[in-house]
Tab-separated table of C-alpha atoms and ligand atoms in Angstrom:
chain	number	residue	atom	x	y	z
A	1	MET	CA	0.041	0.000	0.161
A	2	ILE	CA	2.718	2.546	1.046
A	3	SER	CA	4.683	1.500	-2.201
A	4	PHE	CA	1.995	2.931	-4.053
A	5	PHE	CA	1.911	6.132	-2.635
A	6	GLU	CA	5.807	6.221	-2.944
A	7	SER	CA	5.383	5.724	-6.810
A	8	PHE	CA	2.533	8.247	-6.713
A	9	PHE	CA	4.778	10.601	-5.057
A	10	GLU	CA	7.573	10.288	-7.584
A	11	ILE	CA	4.989	11.199	-10.618
A	12	GLN	CA	3.319	14.135	-8.630
A	13	LYS	CA	6.566	15.732	-7.447
A	14	LYS	CA	7.832	15.662	-10.838
A	15	VAL	CA	4.670	16.949	-12.333
A	16	HIS	CA	4.360	19.955	-10.000
A	17	GLN	CA	7.985	20.838	-10.115
A	18	ILE	CA	7.418	21.065	-13.978
A	19	ILE	CA	4.386	23.229	-13.386
A	20	PHE	CA	5.598	25.520	-10.725
A	21	SER	CA	9.479	25.563	-10.569
A	22	TRP	CA	9.993	28.133	-13.283
A	23	ILE	CA	7.810	30.879	-11.543
A	24	PRO	CA	10.278	33.236	-9.802
A	25	PHE	CA	8.404	33.482	-6.725
A	26	SER	CA	6.891	31.022	-4.444
A	27	PHE	CA	3.832	30.263	-5.876
A	28	GLY	CA	2.849	27.947	-2.740
A	29	ASP	CA	3.017	31.207	-0.591
A	30	VAL	CA	0.626	32.797	-2.966
A	31	ILE	CA	-1.912	29.747	-2.708
A	32	TYR	CA	-1.507	30.002	1.069
A	33	ILE	CA	-2.084	33.795	1.106
A	34	LEU	CA	-5.278	33.235	-1.121
A	35	LEU	CA	-6.420	30.380	0.755
A	36	GLY	CA	-6.309	32.586	3.927
A	37	ILE	CA	-8.351	35.523	2.503
A	38	PHE	CA	-11.078	33.089	1.276
A	39	LEU	CA	-11.211	31.315	4.693
A	40	LEU	CA	-11.509	35.068	6.364
A	41	TYR	CA	-14.006	36.074	3.937
A	42	PHE	CA	-16.398	33.127	4.452
A	43	ILE	CA	-15.761	33.128	8.583
A	44	ILE	CA	-16.870	36.882	8.225
A	45	LYS	CA	-19.956	35.972	6.418
A	46	THR	CA	-20.888	33.143	9.060
A	47	PHE	CA	-21.809	36.096	11.290
A	48	LYS	CA	-24.710	37.042	9.154
A	49	LYS	CA	-27.589	34.908	9.843
A	50	ARG	CA	-28.802	34.610	6.260
A	51	SER	CA	-25.301	33.143	4.944
A	52	ARG	CA	-24.357	31.520	7.914
A	53	SER	CA	-25.128	27.648	6.646
A	54	THR	CA	-23.705	28.172	3.030
A	55	SER	CA	-20.788	29.962	4.657
A	56	LEU	CA	-20.048	27.117	7.038
A	57	LEU	CA	-20.425	24.580	4.209
A	58	SER	CA	-17.836	26.492	2.070
A	59	ILE	CA	-15.331	26.438	4.945
A	60	LEU	CA	-15.538	22.924	5.179
A	61	ILE	CA	-15.502	22.286	1.589
A	62	ILE	CA	-12.138	24.402	1.105
A	63	ILE	CA	-10.729	22.755	4.211
A	64	ASN	CA	-11.589	19.036	3.334
A	65	ILE	CA	-10.098	19.481	-0.265
A	66	PHE	CA	-6.924	20.701	1.065
A	67	TYR	CA	-6.582	18.007	3.804
A	68	PHE	CA	-7.083	15.444	1.500
A	69	ALA	CA	-4.602	16.951	-1.046
A	70	TYR	CA	-2.078	17.252	1.595
A	71	GLN	CA	-2.670	13.495	2.658
A	72	ILE	CA	-2.206	12.036	-0.621
A	73	PHE	CA	0.711	14.210	-1.812
A	74	TRP	CA	2.343	14.272	1.324
A	75	GLY	CA	1.063	12.518	4.478
A	76	MET	CA	1.314	8.779	3.399
A	77	LEU	CA	5.058	9.362	3.279
A	78	TYR	CA	5.183	9.185	7.200
A	79	PHE	CA	4.389	5.635	6.660
A	80	GLN	CA	7.456	4.721	4.809
A	81	THR	CA	10.038	2.249	6.288
A	82	PRO	CA	12.291	4.396	8.560
A	83	ILE	CA	15.914	4.891	7.450
A	84	ILE	CA	17.331	3.529	10.690
A	85	LYS	CA	15.811	-0.132	9.373
A	86	LYS	CA	17.970	0.139	6.398
A	87	LEU	CA	21.015	0.561	8.122
A	88	SER	CA	23.294	-2.612	8.981
A	89	SER	CA	23.851	-1.181	12.762
A	90	GLN	CA	20.953	0.046	14.770
A	91	ASP	CA	22.935	0.660	18.211
A	92	GLU	CA	21.760	3.087	20.803
A	93	PRO	CA	23.403	6.576	20.440
A	94	THR	CA	25.875	6.990	23.667
A	95	VAL	CA	27.150	10.305	24.659
A	96	GLU	CA	30.976	8.772	24.505
A	97	LYS	CA	30.528	8.116	20.708
A	98	ALA	CA	29.054	11.648	20.131
A	99	LYS	CA	31.544	13.103	21.785
A	100	ILE	CA	34.516	11.352	19.602
A	101	LEU	CA	32.337	12.628	16.628
A	102	ALA	CA	31.802	16.021	17.856
A	103	LEU	CA	35.807	16.613	17.829
A	104	GLN	CA	36.234	15.293	14.296
A	105	TYR	CA	33.812	17.483	13.085
A	106	LEU	CA	35.086	20.741	15.331
A	107	GLU	CA	38.365	19.964	13.139
A	108	LYS	CA	36.448	19.591	9.977
A	109	CYS	CA	34.370	22.666	10.589
A	110	LYS	CA	37.692	25.048	11.568
A	111	GLU	CA	39.352	23.707	8.460
A	112	THR	CA	36.514	24.275	6.012
A	113	ARG	CA	35.727	27.754	7.596
A	114	LYS	CA	39.230	28.931	6.493
A	115	LEU	CA	38.491	28.210	3.075
A	116	VAL	CA	35.356	30.315	2.569
A	117	HIS	CA	34.173	33.835	1.934
A	118	GLU	CA	33.675	36.788	4.474
A	119	ASP	CA	32.006	39.986	4.545
A	120	LYS	CA	33.707	43.083	5.968
A	121	ASN	CA	32.753	42.064	9.548
A	122	GLY	CA	34.299	38.454	9.215
A	123	ILE	CA	31.240	36.788	9.026
A	124	PHE	CA	30.723	33.907	6.692
A	125	VAL	CA	28.726	34.864	3.646
A	126	ILE	CA	27.927	32.418	0.418
A	127	LYS	CA	29.856	32.787	-2.613
A	128	ASP	CA	27.329	31.742	-5.076
A	129	LEU	CA	24.063	30.761	-3.866
A	130	LYS	CA	22.942	29.233	-7.480
A	131	SER	CA	25.861	26.982	-7.508
A	132	VAL	CA	25.182	25.691	-4.089
A	133	GLN	CA	21.318	24.713	-5.107
A	134	GLN	CA	23.014	23.075	-8.413
A	135	GLU	CA	25.451	21.095	-6.374
A	136	ILE	CA	22.550	19.929	-3.816
A	137	LEU	CA	20.475	18.800	-6.661
A	138	SER	CA	23.405	16.781	-8.251
A	139	GLN	CA	24.301	15.318	-4.982
A	140	GLN	CA	20.688	14.044	-4.615
A	141	SER	CA	21.545	11.493	-7.378
A	142	LYS	CA	24.721	10.282	-5.480
A	143	LEU	CA	23.184	9.287	-2.403
A	144	PRO	CA	23.973	5.375	-1.207
A	145	LYS	CA	21.220	3.287	-3.092
A	146	TYR	CA	20.534	1.361	0.162
A	147	ILE	CA	18.999	4.700	1.939
A	148	SER	CA	17.786	6.318	-0.918
A	149	ASP	CA	16.221	4.913	-4.384
A	150	LYS	CA	14.210	7.907	-5.130
A	151	ASN	CA	14.428	9.440	-8.479
A	152	ALA	CA	16.372	13.008	-8.241
A	153	THR	CA	14.510	15.218	-10.847
A	154	HIS	CA	17.366	17.878	-11.094
A	155	ILE	CA	14.874	20.416	-11.266
A	156	ASN	CA	15.617	23.731	-9.524
A	157	SER	CA	12.822	24.530	-7.143
A	158	PHE	CA	14.102	26.439	-4.351
A	159	LYS	CA	12.206	29.482	-3.661
A	160	PRO	CA	12.792	32.475	-1.011
A	161	SER	CA	10.111	32.517	1.277
A	162	ILE	CA	7.304	35.626	0.899
A	163	PHE	CA	6.796	35.494	4.783
A	164	LYS	CA	10.684	35.990	5.486
A	165	ASN	CA	9.849	38.922	7.926
A	166	VAL	CA	7.407	36.753	9.814
A	167	MET	CA	9.878	33.822	10.115
A	168	ASN	CA	12.859	35.908	11.233
A	169	PHE	CA	10.681	35.938	14.490
A	170	THR	CA	9.424	32.375	14.456
A	171	GLY	CA	12.813	30.135	14.503
A	172	ILE	CA	11.178	28.365	11.234
A	173	LEU	CA	14.222	27.954	8.748
A	174	GLY	CA	12.518	26.613	5.747
A	175	TYR	CA	9.440	24.618	4.721
A	176	TYR	CA	8.427	22.490	1.999
A	177	ASN	CA	4.964	22.923	0.206
A	178	PRO	CA	3.435	19.451	-0.645
A	179	PHE	CA	0.720	21.454	-2.872
A	180	THR	CA	3.361	22.832	-5.329
A	181	ALA	CA	6.483	20.806	-4.464
A	182	GLU	CA	8.475	23.831	-3.659
A	183	SER	CA	11.356	24.471	-1.257
A	184	GLN	CA	10.872	27.530	0.749
A	185	TYR	CA	13.805	28.870	2.494
A	186	ASN	CA	14.474	32.449	4.628
A	187	SER	CA	16.715	34.462	2.412
A	188	GLN	CA	17.355	36.663	5.502
A	189	LEU	CA	18.982	34.217	7.929
A	190	PRO	CA	22.436	34.033	8.546
A	191	ASN	CA	24.023	32.671	5.873
A	192	THR	CA	25.568	29.744	8.023
A	193	TYR	CA	21.926	28.310	8.077
A	194	VAL	CA	21.167	28.676	4.425
A	195	PRO	CA	23.140	26.093	2.374
A	196	PHE	CA	22.331	23.346	5.071
A	197	THR	CA	18.461	24.332	5.385
A	198	SER	CA	18.302	24.239	1.587
A	199	ALA	CA	19.626	20.496	1.776
A	200	HIS	CA	17.237	19.659	4.426
A	201	GLU	CA	14.236	21.024	2.139
A	202	SER	CA	15.535	19.212	-0.828
A	203	SER	CA	15.633	16.071	0.954
A	204	HIS	CA	11.751	16.435	1.767
A	205	GLN	CA	11.262	17.483	-2.111
A	206	LEU	CA	13.163	14.109	-2.923
A	207	GLY	CA	10.291	12.233	-0.769
A	208	PHE	CA	11.661	12.050	2.977
A	209	ALA	CA	8.763	13.315	5.071
A	210	ARG	CA	10.181	12.855	8.520
A	211	GLU	CA	12.064	16.054	9.859
A	212	GLN	CA	15.303	14.154	11.328
A	213	GLU	CA	15.400	11.770	8.267
A	214	ALA	CA	15.397	14.922	6.230
A	215	ASN	CA	18.296	16.250	8.341
A	216	PHE	CA	20.094	12.851	7.771
A	217	VAL	CA	19.636	12.977	3.822
A	218	GLY	CA	20.729	16.579	4.042
A	219	TYR	CA	24.040	15.715	5.919
A	220	LEU	CA	24.652	12.865	3.141
A	221	ILE	CA	24.049	15.489	0.647
A	222	GLY	CA	26.436	18.130	2.101
A	223	ILE	CA	29.229	16.240	3.937
A	224	ASN	CA	31.470	15.130	1.123
A	225	SER	CA	30.557	17.976	-1.140
A	226	LYS	CA	33.037	19.971	-3.018
A	227	ASN	CA	30.969	22.964	-2.631
A	228	LEU	CA	32.600	24.641	0.478
A	229	ASP	CA	29.648	26.751	1.501
A	230	LEU	CA	27.450	23.673	1.399
A	231	ARG	CA	30.127	21.842	3.145
A	232	TYR	CA	30.714	24.201	6.128
A	233	SER	CA	27.283	24.681	6.751
A	234	THR	CA	26.609	20.868	6.977
A	235	GLU	CA	29.536	20.213	9.065
A	236	TYR	CA	28.476	23.128	11.168
A	237	PHE	CA	25.021	22.000	11.584
A	238	THR	CA	26.282	18.388	12.207
A	239	LEU	CA	28.690	19.840	15.122
A	240	LYS	CA	25.598	21.984	16.639
A	241	SER	CA	23.622	18.600	16.660
A	242	LEU	CA	25.949	16.749	18.365
A	243	LEU	CA	26.567	19.318	20.708
A	244	ASN	CA	23.092	19.933	21.598
A	245	PHE	CA	22.713	16.016	22.144
A	246	ILE	CA	25.859	15.814	24.481
A	247	VAL	CA	25.176	19.334	26.836
A	248	GLU	CA	22.136	17.159	28.531
A	249	GLU	CA	24.850	15.141	29.873
A	250	ASP	CA	27.838	16.925	29.887
A	251	GLN	CA	27.744	20.477	29.801
A	252	GLU	CA	31.864	21.168	30.778
A	253	PHE	CA	32.575	19.036	27.462
A	254	VAL	CA	30.073	21.358	25.451
A	255	LYS	CA	31.933	24.622	27.160
A	256	LYS	CA	35.535	23.590	26.257
A	257	ALA	CA	34.187	22.744	22.834
A	258	LEU	CA	32.743	26.119	22.186
A	259	LYS	CA	35.972	27.695	23.437
A	260	ASN	CA	37.927	25.653	20.815
A	261	TYR	CA	36.090	27.034	18.126
A	262	SER	CA	38.326	28.978	15.778
A	263	ILE	CA	38.249	32.419	15.953
A	264	GLU	CA	36.273	32.818	12.401
A	265	MET	CA	33.523	30.171	13.823
A	266	LYS	CA	33.039	32.232	17.075
A	267	ARG	CA	32.210	35.225	14.948
A	268	ASP	CA	29.977	33.285	12.876
A	269	ARG	CA	28.120	32.039	16.130
A	270	ALA	CA	27.979	35.401	17.662
A	271	TYR	CA	26.294	36.702	14.692
A	272	GLU	CA	23.770	33.817	14.757
A	273	LYS	CA	23.108	34.350	18.364
A	274	ASN	CA	22.595	38.304	17.765
A	275	PHE	CA	19.943	37.432	15.308
A	276	VAL	CA	18.221	35.060	17.359
A	277	LEU	CA	18.360	37.665	20.346
A	278	LYS	CA	17.068	40.594	17.982
A	279	HIS	CA	13.916	38.459	16.806
A	280	GLN	CA	12.831	36.982	19.982
A	281	GLY	CA	9.398	37.663	21.172
A	282	TRP	CA	5.780	36.329	21.654
A	283	LEU	CA	5.795	34.885	17.908
A	284	ASP	CA	8.839	32.844	18.870
A	285	ASP	CA	6.973	31.158	21.789
A	286	PHE	CA	3.793	30.894	19.729
A	287	PHE	CA	5.288	29.166	16.663
A	288	GLY	CA	7.846	27.150	18.815
A	289	PHE	CA	4.823	25.696	20.482
A	290	THR	CA	2.613	24.958	17.244
A	291	ASN	CA	5.735	23.711	15.381
A	292	ASN	CA	6.013	21.081	18.335
A	293	LEU	CA	2.492	20.282	18.075
A	294	PHE	CA	2.517	19.907	14.444
A	295	LEU	CA	5.477	17.440	14.719
A	296	LYS	CA	3.820	15.419	17.543
A	297	SER	CA	0.708	15.184	15.462
A	298	ASN	CA	2.859	13.749	12.526
A	299	GLN	CA	4.069	10.962	14.839
A	300	GLN	CA	7.615	12.207	15.374
A	301	GLU	CA	9.484	13.604	18.048
A	302	GLY	CA	9.287	17.276	18.699
A	303	SER	CA	11.912	19.792	17.651
A	304	VAL	CA	13.508	19.758	21.215
A	305	THR	CA	15.313	16.344	20.631
A	306	TYR	CA	17.844	15.676	18.422
A	307	SER	CA	18.263	12.028	19.102
A	308	TYR	CA	16.854	10.511	15.934
A	309	PHE	CA	19.268	12.305	13.952
A	310	ILE	CA	22.142	11.608	16.171
A	311	ASP	CA	20.658	8.085	16.058
A	312	LEU	CA	21.251	7.739	12.187
A	313	LEU	CA	24.399	9.734	12.112
A	314	LEU	CA	26.328	7.559	14.711
A	315	ASN	CA	25.119	4.417	13.038
A	316	TYR	CA	25.973	5.464	9.497
A	317	GLU	CA	29.265	6.543	10.627
A	318	LYS	CA	29.816	3.254	12.426
A	319	VAL	CA	28.619	1.236	9.251
A	320	GLN	CA	31.148	3.465	7.054
A	321	LYS	CA	33.994	2.808	9.513
A	322	THR	CA	33.590	-0.845	9.357
A	323	LYS	CA	33.700	-0.737	5.311
A	324	GLU	CA	37.011	1.529	5.434
A	325	SER	CA	38.704	-0.983	7.698
A	326	TYR	CA	37.591	-4.158	5.596
A	327	GLN	CA	38.769	-2.669	2.471
A	328	ALA	CA	42.182	-1.908	4.378
A	329	ILE	CA	42.309	-5.657	4.824
A	330	ARG	CA	41.398	-6.556	1.638
A	331	PHE	CA	44.031	-4.401	-0.391
B	1	ZN	ZN1	11.537	19.855	7.358
């Protein structure tokens, strides 16, 4: 049954990407705005006695159509086989293993950070966003086959979100639109976020619905890339996720790691922190809360815990290591 929806998704995403990708702005955002206007119009009309029942009926019909389309275009993909079941190692993640990996990624981050571009304040800037996007699309077709057998369409459907000013206050970095198969990202974010967020949204586009699996596929897309902007953003995301996981049990380790950031990385971190502080407010609380609810209603862990991504990461790294040592013995 689920494989039917997986095949259906392959066709649907291709058709939708062909229809919507060439439009220079996010068409999905426009659909959401129109939907909002229609709903508001009918809600106002329910206050008048004469038009009440027809307006209520219209609201129900609109909601039903969108809910039905959402389920067949997207919702069913939450029932796919979890990636963890495809890995030959399925150990529980431990803080000890996470620490070893965190130190490795800290070193990688420091090295890559030396090679990327900066603005006049010494903050990381993306050299060429288009080439980051092209690289993400080409890496999609190089994913290990045992993890992803999905068709990479190579259609560029990344769109800056129309709601970027609202998004600054919400903590939402990007989102996938299941009705148009577009990947929206917030173009005002600190540049450290943008390449990895794009890789994450492109993993949804490819057909991975669960949040932490989109992170993991985004990680696979970016981690070995020759595009330095994409690789730095991915290594930095991986490092932050590992530290977030470790901090629950060992704050001292995390403090030490942060101290060991290179001077360039410290500037990037300060800039990110400043961005978050500047945009904190009630919207953040509100959306942080609703976002958690939304994730939970889709049978996932809330956004607070990073453990399923860490789970995938540690087991994948272990599988890679055994493969390497096996090859070392053979040759
Ligand atoms: Zn996502």
